[in-house]
């Protein structure tokens, strides 16, 4: 992966953008941690039925994890749980170097080559795994 | 060139030494591609794993995790989370025995059942951790060196929480009917935990952990064409998650404070310290070699050699042979020359014809005790051995008789 | 050809990769003769040790025990009985911490003292075994990442039975005044047991266990030019004899019955399972290489490089540097680029100039917590590095600033 | 080591000779064990002051260990403890491949090359270590 790809302007801008980096009124929250560096991420969800009305994050981490988390918020906001889980699923596949649906992944495709960097995959996918776990839990509770 | 000669050409050590290597159960010879993997690894990728983001570390991490995947597939594990790397079967069995016995999965009125046919690694570990942590360990005693699965099953009851047994004894080569034991045990106690010593089994039999519903199986890389210092513990995910870690150090940690420590997810919870990446790269090459050569072919060839050796040695009336002495025996033939000490037999075979067998108790004293002997001679085969080599052994045994008469 | 270029020629990986390797504290590069030792061993001697009397086994046993002798001499141990082979520092420290804590050498009103500067291997192990076996463990808390020996000594009293500390921290490279600590500790309590984490020290300092009266010291082969999967625990004979074994299996056994087991003499009581003979052969070659190159020369060269790096990096005002920042620091320089996460720094250095450093908590979370940070960047040097490489690092750090501005 | 050297007639004869393989009236006994094969040796000493008036052995083991033990009995019988310990010392040195005094070792020199066989050194030296430990103990008790 070339420097310009990983640390291009778009990604740095996402990392610095604080639009989603705040506390919101929420009814669900999820905590994620990267054991290799101690980075932590806190996601807050405001769910209305199965719609993600609002979403935000706090915590500390590298550019990759901050940018990835900001883009997660952007991608999931307004979606229902099922389509959110679908997006998450495709993004995680991409991060593992598996085949994925480009349309679903959308602009996150710029992280396609992250799969070649085993250490950075963790940074990138931390918030996605965290969100996946929480939304799956909510979904299962609703169904039961 | 015969197929067997082709096999032999893959093992450079056979060119350089005028040796008949019948000590395969101790450690196998290594094919060229496994030996060469060290140079490849250290001269190109040398690095610690999981910890740095530089190129060598990224390459090393991929190599290490690909090796885990390769091994998971080899035994048909569901996930790489179930493959824990150790330095050998001994460490794998210490890990699982101490962790199980220390966990709350075994209560104080429950017990572990193992057998007197075991290698010390699967016997002394249960016995000693049982003593240290106050849990009960019972033993099935074999009858004249034979593992009778029915008698073993009779000892299992609702209080038996773990059964630990070998799939192929390293003394006589008897193959255990794993399927029968596991089915019967689960009928008695659905949640019984099955721990298998696969050190001699995995190198020679298609191992399918899901087909047999095995909970844990331990094996050694160096006994299946791989490097020394490599071993594996397979463990079922849902049990591994409930177990306490074995060793403490880096990487297996989630968070550390002076008050307490929380641990990483599996399999990393059970792996700590800088791993032998080069070694596991080599083990992965060994698996590739076995897959390409054909594990079925290896199995069949070793079966042929074992039967050939058994039939020949059976004709020597001055030998005591141990085990079932039929098709249930695989890769190993053990015996004593009447009135001659096993150490003298093995020394003589080495000095007279360059034949390498092993003599001693093969880390299985309880087994030998049940047989009423202290030690024995063991010839163990692999697919690069030949009938001619077995003929040489046969002739050398006749020579021994004459020499010491 | 300069002397330094000559050193570099001994490391084939430097030819093949356009890489500036500053991750030596994680694992060092391996010289050609160490890499080649694998081929030599597996293609000529491949065998298990101590167990068979055939030629390969005899050769392997000699190789393995000669390696033990070579290592004993390297650290001036009195006897080979005092050298226990492990797979690394982590296993060595787990061995000694669990065995000491489980033994009756520490009573329930006595305690262990360690420090928050430790690698997790020398911290979590004492903490967790202490919890498991009900023994007390206390911690010296460092002040702003500095190990103050006087403050540490103040915490030692008559009830302190074991002190465990690093001789060179893997975070800042600060060298501990071992002599001072050991003398003071013995004055307080003559029979106090000294356990040293030598993982970063032994590769760089002439280690003399008798001069300093060290009881135990652990180190890793792969951090001193040797193969991965090799490590050593040195232990004083009279204490080792009193300790219970760590792992259970073959070879470490005297006699086994279903009632109980008695154990072999040292060092074999502490070594079980098939050892990595090839690996320890390689470690012996690494020691030969270091002896022939001159451990003094290696030390001096690394000292030069460390001081050069420190002085250069000190001039960058956008860096936070950690440690004593003077001659007390050896082989390691740790820092953060203000406002930029260490993972981004290390990724950038790799991508822009092929510089391999490590970022993270370096398996030392308590240390980082005391510093008030989560993680850091670490550049660690060995004698094959050069001033030019450090200049490249310096320039790249300036680039980072500009890039992320 | 050639077959004829290790398993020559003299050694086999010693191993089969039962002259010293018996129980005797004794005031000291010592037990030795080879962990690699479970072989055990029992030495009985009849000491008169510091003179080894009689000595015998029982137990089981290979030709090397049986022959070596028989020769030990022959070599030590009639000696005082100090010269017995001296002989033992030189024989053990020989078995380790160190330089040793040929005159003291005498006919045991036929085992000189045992040092090249690490597994068999244990067989050879088991009874010598066992005797050394016991005689040193007796000597120290007498002196104190
Ligand atoms: C059945 C069995 N179990 C366990 C072991 C121990 O394996 P390792 O020495 O590789 O730890 C062996 C081999 O020595 C064996 O044959
Ligand atoms: C100070 C220190 N102690 C212990 C260790 C652990 O060594 P290993 O990973 O070789 O077990 C390391 C290296 O990671 C270290 O730097």
Short mmCIF file of C-alpha atoms in Angstrom, two decimals, chain C:
data_model
loop_
_atom_site.label_atom_id
_atom_site.label_comp_id
_atom_site.label_asym_id
_atom_site.label_seq_id
_atom_site.Cartn_x
_atom_site.Cartn_y
_atom_site.Cartn_z
CA UNK C 1 35.59 -2.28 3.42
CA UNK C 2 34.81 -0.78 6.79
CA UNK C 3 34.37 -2.96 9.83
CA UNK C 4 30.68 -2.10 9.92
CA UNK C 5 30.22 -3.16 6.33
CA UNK C 6 31.91 -6.43 7.22
CA UNK C 7 29.38 -6.94 10.00
CA UNK C 8 26.54 -6.24 7.59
CA UNK C 9 27.83 -8.81 5.13
CA UNK C 10 27.33 -11.50 7.75
CA UNK C 11 23.56 -10.96 7.62
CA UNK C 12 22.12 -12.21 4.31
CA UNK C 13 18.73 -10.59 4.95
CA UNK C 14 20.32 -7.15 4.62
CA UNK C 15 21.27 -7.94 1.02
CA UNK C 16 17.82 -8.97 0.03
CA UNK C 17 15.71 -6.35 1.69
CA UNK C 18 15.91 -2.66 1.33
CA UNK C 19 15.09 -2.24 4.98
CA UNK C 20 16.41 -0.27 7.91
CA UNK C 21 15.91 -2.70 10.75
CA UNK C 22 15.42 -0.90 14.05
CA UNK C 23 13.27 -3.60 15.71
CA UNK C 24 16.15 -5.48 17.30
CA UNK C 25 14.63 -5.52 20.76
CA UNK C 26 11.76 -7.61 19.35
CA UNK C 27 14.06 -10.04 17.58
CA UNK C 28 17.48 -9.60 16.01
CA UNK C 29 18.53 -10.53 12.50
CA UNK C 30 20.39 -13.83 12.16
CA UNK C 31 23.92 -14.20 10.78
CA UNK C 32 24.53 -16.65 7.95
CA UNK C 33 26.19 -19.27 10.13
CA UNK C 34 23.17 -19.42 12.42
CA UNK C 35 20.80 -19.77 9.47
CA UNK C 36 23.00 -22.43 7.90
CA UNK C 37 23.12 -24.46 11.08
CA UNK C 38 19.60 -25.73 10.44
CA UNK C 39 20.54 -27.36 7.18
CA UNK C 40 23.65 -28.76 8.75
CA UNK C 41 21.75 -30.23 11.66
CA UNK C 42 18.71 -31.65 9.87
CA UNK C 43 20.65 -33.08 6.95
CA UNK C 44 23.29 -34.74 9.10
CA UNK C 45 22.26 -35.39 12.68
CA UNK C 46 18.47 -35.12 12.94
CA UNK C 47 17.44 -37.11 16.03
CA UNK C 48 15.85 -37.07 19.42
CA UNK C 49 18.29 -36.81 22.33
CA UNK C 50 19.10 -38.66 25.55
CA UNK C 51 16.87 -41.56 24.58
CA UNK C 52 18.36 -43.79 21.96
CA UNK C 53 21.79 -45.28 21.54
CA UNK C 54 22.06 -45.05 17.78
CA UNK C 55 24.58 -42.85 16.01
CA UNK C 56 22.30 -39.90 15.17
CA UNK C 57 20.98 -39.79 18.69
CA UNK C 58 24.49 -39.90 20.13
CA UNK C 59 25.56 -37.04 17.84
CA UNK C 60 22.43 -35.04 18.66
CA UNK C 61 22.90 -35.53 22.37
CA UNK C 62 26.48 -34.28 22.11
CA UNK C 63 25.38 -31.26 20.08
CA UNK C 64 22.65 -30.43 22.57
CA UNK C 65 24.88 -30.78 25.63
CA UNK C 66 27.75 -28.89 23.99
CA UNK C 67 25.35 -26.04 23.39
CA UNK C 68 24.51 -26.10 27.09
CA UNK C 69 28.22 -25.91 27.92
CA UNK C 70 28.75 -23.05 25.50
CA UNK C 71 25.94 -21.06 27.09
CA UNK C 72 27.10 -21.87 30.62
CA UNK C 73 30.53 -20.47 29.73
CA UNK C 74 29.03 -17.41 28.05
CA UNK C 75 27.43 -16.27 31.32
CA UNK C 76 30.13 -17.80 33.53
CA UNK C 77 27.86 -20.36 35.18
CA UNK C 78 29.59 -22.84 37.46
CA UNK C 79 28.03 -25.91 35.89
CA UNK C 80 25.88 -27.03 32.98
CA UNK C 81 23.40 -28.30 35.59
CA UNK C 82 22.42 -24.67 35.99
CA UNK C 83 21.35 -24.11 32.37
CA UNK C 84 17.72 -24.93 31.59
CA UNK C 85 16.59 -24.70 27.99
CA UNK C 86 13.20 -23.06 27.34
CA UNK C 87 11.46 -21.65 24.30
CA UNK C 88 12.15 -18.08 25.37
CA UNK C 89 12.36 -15.61 28.22
CA UNK C 90 8.62 -15.82 28.75
CA UNK C 91 8.69 -19.55 29.37
CA UNK C 92 11.81 -19.19 31.54
CA UNK C 93 10.10 -16.59 33.73
CA UNK C 94 6.90 -18.63 33.95
CA UNK C 95 8.96 -21.62 34.98
CA UNK C 96 10.80 -19.87 37.76
CA UNK C 97 7.89 -17.77 39.03
CA UNK C 98 5.43 -20.66 39.20
CA UNK C 99 7.97 -23.04 40.67
CA UNK C 100 9.19 -20.59 43.33
CA UNK C 101 5.69 -19.46 44.28
CA UNK C 102 4.46 -23.04 44.49
CA UNK C 103 7.49 -24.17 46.52
CA UNK C 104 7.89 -23.94 50.27
CA UNK C 105 10.78 -21.51 49.82
CA UNK C 106 8.23 -18.69 50.11
CA UNK C 107 5.97 -18.83 53.14
CA UNK C 108 2.57 -17.19 53.32
CA UNK C 109 3.76 -14.17 55.24
CA UNK C 110 6.65 -13.58 52.85
CA UNK C 111 6.39 -11.82 49.53
CA UNK C 112 7.70 -11.21 46.06
CA UNK C 113 8.69 -7.72 44.92
CA UNK C 114 8.66 -6.80 41.26
CA UNK C 115 8.31 -3.50 39.36
CA UNK C 116 5.95 -1.69 37.01
CA UNK C 117 8.83 -1.35 34.54
CA UNK C 118 8.65 -5.01 33.66
CA UNK C 119 7.68 -6.71 30.46
CA UNK C 120 4.40 -8.56 31.09
CA UNK C 121 6.33 -11.83 31.25
CA UNK C 122 7.97 -10.68 34.51
CA UNK C 123 4.86 -9.01 35.88
CA UNK C 124 1.71 -10.91 35.00
CA UNK C 125 3.36 -14.25 35.80
CA UNK C 126 4.19 -13.28 39.41
CA UNK C 127 0.83 -11.58 39.81
CA UNK C 128 -1.20 -14.51 38.51
CA UNK C 129 0.75 -17.35 40.15
CA UNK C 130 0.60 -15.29 43.34
CA UNK C 131 -3.19 -15.26 43.07
CA UNK C 132 -3.41 -18.94 42.17
CA UNK C 133 -1.21 -20.18 44.99
CA UNK C 134 -2.02 -17.52 47.60
CA UNK C 135 1.32 -15.74 47.86
CA UNK C 136 1.86 -11.98 48.17
CA UNK C 137 3.25 -9.93 45.32
CA UNK C 138 4.22 -6.27 45.71
CA UNK C 139 5.17 -3.74 43.06
CA UNK C 140 7.66 -0.92 42.92
CA UNK C 141 6.03 1.88 40.92
CA UNK C 142 8.42 3.75 38.69
CA UNK C 143 8.53 7.48 38.58
CA UNK C 144 7.88 8.90 35.14
CA UNK C 145 9.36 5.84 33.47
CA UNK C 146 12.64 5.90 35.39
CA UNK C 147 13.82 2.94 37.49
CA UNK C 148 15.19 4.48 40.69
CA UNK C 149 17.21 1.71 42.33
CA UNK C 150 17.28 3.45 45.74
CA UNK C 151 13.49 3.69 45.88
CA UNK C 152 13.24 0.05 44.85
CA UNK C 153 15.68 -1.03 47.57
CA UNK C 154 13.65 0.88 50.19
CA UNK C 155 10.75 -1.50 49.54
CA UNK C 156 12.82 -4.59 50.40
CA UNK C 157 12.46 -5.90 53.94
CA UNK C 158 13.03 -9.12 55.86
CA UNK C 159 9.77 -10.52 54.56
CA UNK C 160 10.77 -9.99 50.93
CA UNK C 161 11.75 -13.45 49.75
CA UNK C 162 12.11 -12.82 46.03
CA UNK C 163 12.97 -9.72 44.02
CA UNK C 164 12.32 -9.90 40.29
CA UNK C 165 13.40 -7.07 38.02
CA UNK C 166 14.65 -6.28 34.56
CA UNK C 167 18.32 -5.60 33.92
CA UNK C 168 17.48 -3.39 30.93
CA UNK C 169 13.94 -2.27 30.29
CA UNK C 170 12.59 -3.02 26.86
CA UNK C 171 10.70 0.27 26.80
CA UNK C 172 13.37 2.91 27.42
CA UNK C 173 16.60 0.94 27.35
CA UNK C 174 17.54 2.07 30.85
CA UNK C 175 20.21 -0.19 32.31
CA UNK C 176 19.62 -1.29 35.90
CA UNK C 177 22.44 -1.14 38.43
CA UNK C 178 22.23 -4.85 39.18
CA UNK C 179 25.27 -4.91 41.47
CA UNK C 180 23.90 -2.22 43.72
CA UNK C 181 20.48 -3.83 44.05
CA UNK C 182 21.85 -7.31 44.74
CA UNK C 183 24.32 -6.07 47.36
CA UNK C 184 21.74 -4.00 49.17
CA UNK C 185 19.15 -6.75 49.03
CA UNK C 186 21.55 -9.34 50.45
CA UNK C 187 22.41 -6.97 53.26
CA UNK C 188 18.76 -6.82 54.25
CA UNK C 189 18.07 -10.51 53.78
CA UNK C 190 20.99 -12.83 53.11
CA UNK C 191 18.82 -15.54 51.55
CA UNK C 192 16.74 -13.33 49.32
CA UNK C 193 16.28 -14.85 45.87
CA UNK C 194 17.28 -12.67 42.92
CA UNK C 195 15.41 -13.22 39.64
CA UNK C 196 16.51 -11.12 36.68
CA UNK C 197 14.84 -10.59 33.33
CA UNK C 198 17.90 -10.50 31.10
CA UNK C 199 16.09 -10.58 27.74
CA UNK C 200 17.50 -7.19 26.69
CA UNK C 201 20.62 -7.24 28.87
CA UNK C 202 22.38 -10.50 28.04
CA UNK C 203 22.57 -9.72 24.28
CA UNK C 204 24.48 -6.48 25.01
CA UNK C 205 26.38 -6.75 28.28
CA UNK C 206 29.02 -9.19 29.47
CA UNK C 207 26.91 -11.24 31.86
CA UNK C 208 28.70 -12.85 34.79
CA UNK C 209 26.28 -14.65 37.07
CA UNK C 210 28.95 -15.45 39.62
CA UNK C 211 30.43 -11.97 39.86
CA UNK C 212 27.02 -10.47 40.63
CA UNK C 213 25.81 -13.49 42.61
CA UNK C 214 22.66 -13.77 40.51
CA UNK C 215 20.30 -16.61 41.48
CA UNK C 216 18.19 -16.71 38.31
CA UNK C 217 18.41 -14.95 34.99
CA UNK C 218 16.19 -15.49 31.95
CA UNK C 219 16.99 -14.61 28.33
CA UNK C 220 15.97 -15.36 24.74
CA UNK C 221 18.16 -16.78 21.98
CA UNK C 222 16.30 -14.96 19.23
CA UNK C 223 17.17 -11.57 20.75
CA UNK C 224 20.89 -12.37 20.54
CA UNK C 225 21.30 -13.52 16.93
CA UNK C 226 20.01 -17.02 17.67
CA UNK C 227 16.94 -18.86 16.37
CA UNK C 228 13.37 -18.19 17.41
CA UNK C 229 11.97 -20.69 19.88
CA UNK C 230 15.11 -20.77 22.03
CA UNK C 231 15.57 -19.37 25.51
CA UNK C 232 17.48 -20.02 28.69
CA UNK C 233 16.89 -19.97 32.40
CA UNK C 234 20.06 -19.90 34.45
CA UNK C 235 19.45 -21.03 38.03
CA UNK C 236 21.75 -21.56 40.98
CA UNK C 237 22.19 -25.25 41.59
CA UNK C 238 21.33 -25.38 45.27
CA UNK C 239 18.04 -23.54 44.77
CA UNK C 240 17.06 -25.45 41.62
CA UNK C 241 17.46 -28.70 43.53
CA UNK C 242 14.82 -27.61 46.03
CA UNK C 243 12.23 -26.51 43.49
CA UNK C 244 9.29 -28.50 42.13
CA UNK C 245 9.21 -29.15 38.37
CA UNK C 246 7.33 -26.91 35.98
CA UNK C 247 6.07 -29.16 33.19
CA UNK C 248 5.41 -32.88 33.31
CA UNK C 249 6.30 -35.47 30.68
CA UNK C 250 9.11 -37.68 29.47
CA UNK C 251 12.82 -37.53 30.37
CA UNK C 252 12.24 -35.40 33.50
CA UNK C 253 11.04 -38.51 35.24
CA UNK C 254 12.83 -40.84 37.61
CA UNK C 255 10.01 -43.26 38.34
CA UNK C 256 6.29 -43.28 37.64
CA UNK C 257 3.56 -45.33 39.26
CA UNK C 258 -0.17 -44.74 39.45
CA UNK C 259 0.44 -43.51 43.00
CA UNK C 260 3.07 -40.89 42.36
CA UNK C 261 6.07 -39.81 40.37
CA UNK C 262 9.64 -38.99 41.34
CA UNK C 263 11.74 -36.66 39.25
CA UNK C 264 15.10 -36.70 37.53
CA UNK C 265 18.13 -34.64 38.55
CA UNK C 266 18.68 -31.04 37.39
CA UNK C 267 18.63 -29.65 34.76
CA UNK C 268 16.51 -32.47 33.31
CA UNK C 269 13.86 -32.14 36.02
CA UNK C 270 12.93 -28.87 34.32
CA UNK C 271 13.14 -29.99 30.71
CA UNK C 272 10.56 -32.26 29.22
CA UNK C 273 9.35 -33.18 25.77
CA UNK C 274 11.49 -33.45 22.67
CA UNK C 275 13.71 -30.37 22.69
CA UNK C 276 14.46 -28.17 19.70
CA UNK C 277 17.96 -29.57 19.18
CA UNK C 278 18.34 -27.75 15.86
CA UNK C 279 17.42 -24.48 17.53
CA UNK C 280 19.90 -24.87 20.38
CA UNK C 281 22.58 -25.86 17.90
CA UNK C 282 21.83 -22.55 16.16
CA UNK C 283 21.95 -20.68 19.47
CA UNK C 284 25.37 -22.15 20.13
CA UNK C 285 26.48 -20.90 16.71
CA UNK C 286 25.15 -17.43 17.61
CA UNK C 287 27.25 -17.49 20.78
CA UNK C 288 30.28 -18.56 18.79
CA UNK C 289 29.63 -15.70 16.39
CA UNK C 290 29.33 -13.19 19.23
CA UNK C 291 32.47 -14.49 20.93
CA UNK C 292 34.45 -14.31 17.72
CA UNK C 293 33.14 -10.87 16.78
CA UNK C 294 33.81 -9.75 20.33
CA UNK C 295 31.05 -9.05 22.81
CA UNK C 296 32.98 -5.91 23.83
CA UNK C 297 33.03 -4.63 20.28
CA UNK C 298 29.31 -5.32 19.90
CA UNK C 299 28.64 -3.48 23.13
CA UNK C 300 30.73 -0.46 22.16
CA UNK C 301 29.23 -0.20 18.72
CA UNK C 302 25.67 -0.33 20.04
CA UNK C 303 26.56 2.24 22.69
CA UNK C 304 27.85 4.59 19.96
CA UNK C 305 24.71 4.17 17.89
CA UNK C 306 22.40 4.67 20.85
CA UNK C 307 24.14 7.89 21.86
CA UNK C 308 24.17 9.11 18.28
CA UNK C 309 20.42 8.49 17.97
CA UNK C 310 19.63 10.06 21.32
CA UNK C 311 21.56 13.22 20.56
CA UNK C 312 19.95 13.61 17.14
CA UNK C 313 16.41 12.92 18.28
CA UNK C 314 16.78 15.23 21.27
CA UNK C 315 17.05 18.13 18.82
CA UNK C 316 13.53 17.47 17.48
CA UNK C 317 11.19 19.52 19.64
CA UNK C 318 8.07 17.78 18.36
CA UNK C 319 9.17 14.52 19.98
CA UNK C 320 8.46 13.29 23.50
CA UNK C 321 11.41 11.09 24.49
CA UNK C 322 11.23 8.60 27.35
CA UNK C 323 13.88 7.29 29.73
CA UNK C 324 17.05 8.69 31.27
CA UNK C 325 18.24 10.10 27.93
CA UNK C 326 21.89 9.65 28.90
CA UNK C 327 24.63 6.95 28.90
CA UNK C 328 22.40 4.85 31.11
CA UNK C 329 20.37 4.05 28.06
CA UNK C 330 21.52 1.23 25.81
CA UNK C 331 20.30 -0.09 22.46
CA UNK C 332 16.79 1.39 22.75
CA UNK C 333 15.29 4.82 22.15
CA UNK C 334 11.56 5.37 22.70
CA UNK C 335 9.52 8.38 21.76
CA UNK C 336 6.23 9.78 20.57
CA UNK C 337 5.64 12.31 17.83
CA UNK C 338 3.38 14.88 19.46
CA UNK C 339 -0.27 14.54 18.34
CA UNK C 340 0.46 11.60 16.06
CA UNK C 341 -0.41 8.08 17.05
CA UNK C 342 2.60 5.68 17.26
CA UNK C 343 0.94 3.23 14.83
CA UNK C 344 0.74 5.98 12.25
CA UNK C 345 4.34 6.96 12.87
CA UNK C 346 5.63 3.43 12.44
CA UNK C 347 3.47 2.84 9.38
CA UNK C 348 4.71 6.03 7.80
CA UNK C 349 8.36 5.21 8.53
CA UNK C 350 7.91 1.82 6.92
CA UNK C 351 6.06 3.08 3.87
CA UNK C 352 8.19 6.14 3.23
CA UNK C 353 11.72 4.86 3.95
CA UNK C 354 11.53 1.16 4.78
CA UNK C 355 12.35 1.85 8.42
CA UNK C 356 11.21 -0.90 10.80
CA UNK C 357 10.48 0.32 14.29
CA UNK C 358 7.92 -0.97 16.74
CA UNK C 359 4.86 0.86 18.01
CA UNK C 360 2.49 -0.17 20.76
CA UNK C 361 2.81 -0.82 24.49
CA UNK C 362 5.70 -3.26 23.98
CA UNK C 363 4.07 -5.73 26.39
CA UNK C 364 4.55 -3.22 29.18
CA UNK C 365 1.19 -1.65 29.94
CA UNK C 366 1.91 -0.73 33.58
CA UNK C 367 5.03 1.11 32.40
CA UNK C 368 3.07 3.14 29.87
CA UNK C 369 0.37 3.86 32.40
CA UNK C 370 2.94 5.38 34.76
CA UNK C 371 4.12 7.55 31.85
CA UNK C 372 0.53 8.66 31.26
CA UNK C 373 0.44 7.29 27.71
CA UNK C 374 -1.07 4.26 26.02
CA UNK C 375 1.69 3.45 23.59
CA UNK C 376 4.95 4.64 22.09
CA UNK C 377 7.43 4.22 19.23
CA UNK C 378 10.58 2.24 19.85
CA UNK C 379 13.72 2.18 17.76
CA UNK C 380 16.20 -0.47 18.89
CA UNK C 381 19.68 -0.95 17.52
CA UNK C 382 22.25 -3.63 17.01
CA UNK C 383 25.85 -3.53 15.85
CA UNK C 384 24.95 -3.99 12.18
CA UNK C 385 23.04 -0.72 12.14
CA UNK C 386 24.71 2.51 10.99
CA UNK C 387 24.71 6.24 11.63
CA UNK C 388 23.37 6.78 8.11
CA UNK C 389 20.32 4.71 8.95
CA UNK C 390 19.72 6.89 11.99
CA UNK C 391 20.02 9.97 9.80
CA UNK C 392 17.32 8.53 7.56
CA UNK C 393 15.08 8.05 10.59
CA UNK C 394 15.70 11.64 11.61
CA UNK C 395 14.78 12.93 8.17
CA UNK C 396 11.71 10.73 7.99
CA UNK C 397 10.45 12.09 11.30
CA UNK C 398 10.66 15.58 9.86
CA UNK C 399 8.67 14.36 6.87
CA UNK C 400 5.99 12.94 9.15
CA UNK C 401 5.53 16.30 10.76
CA UNK C 402 5.02 17.93 7.42
CA UNK C 403 2.72 15.20 6.10
CA UNK C 404 0.28 15.16 9.00
CA UNK C 405 0.42 18.92 9.67
#
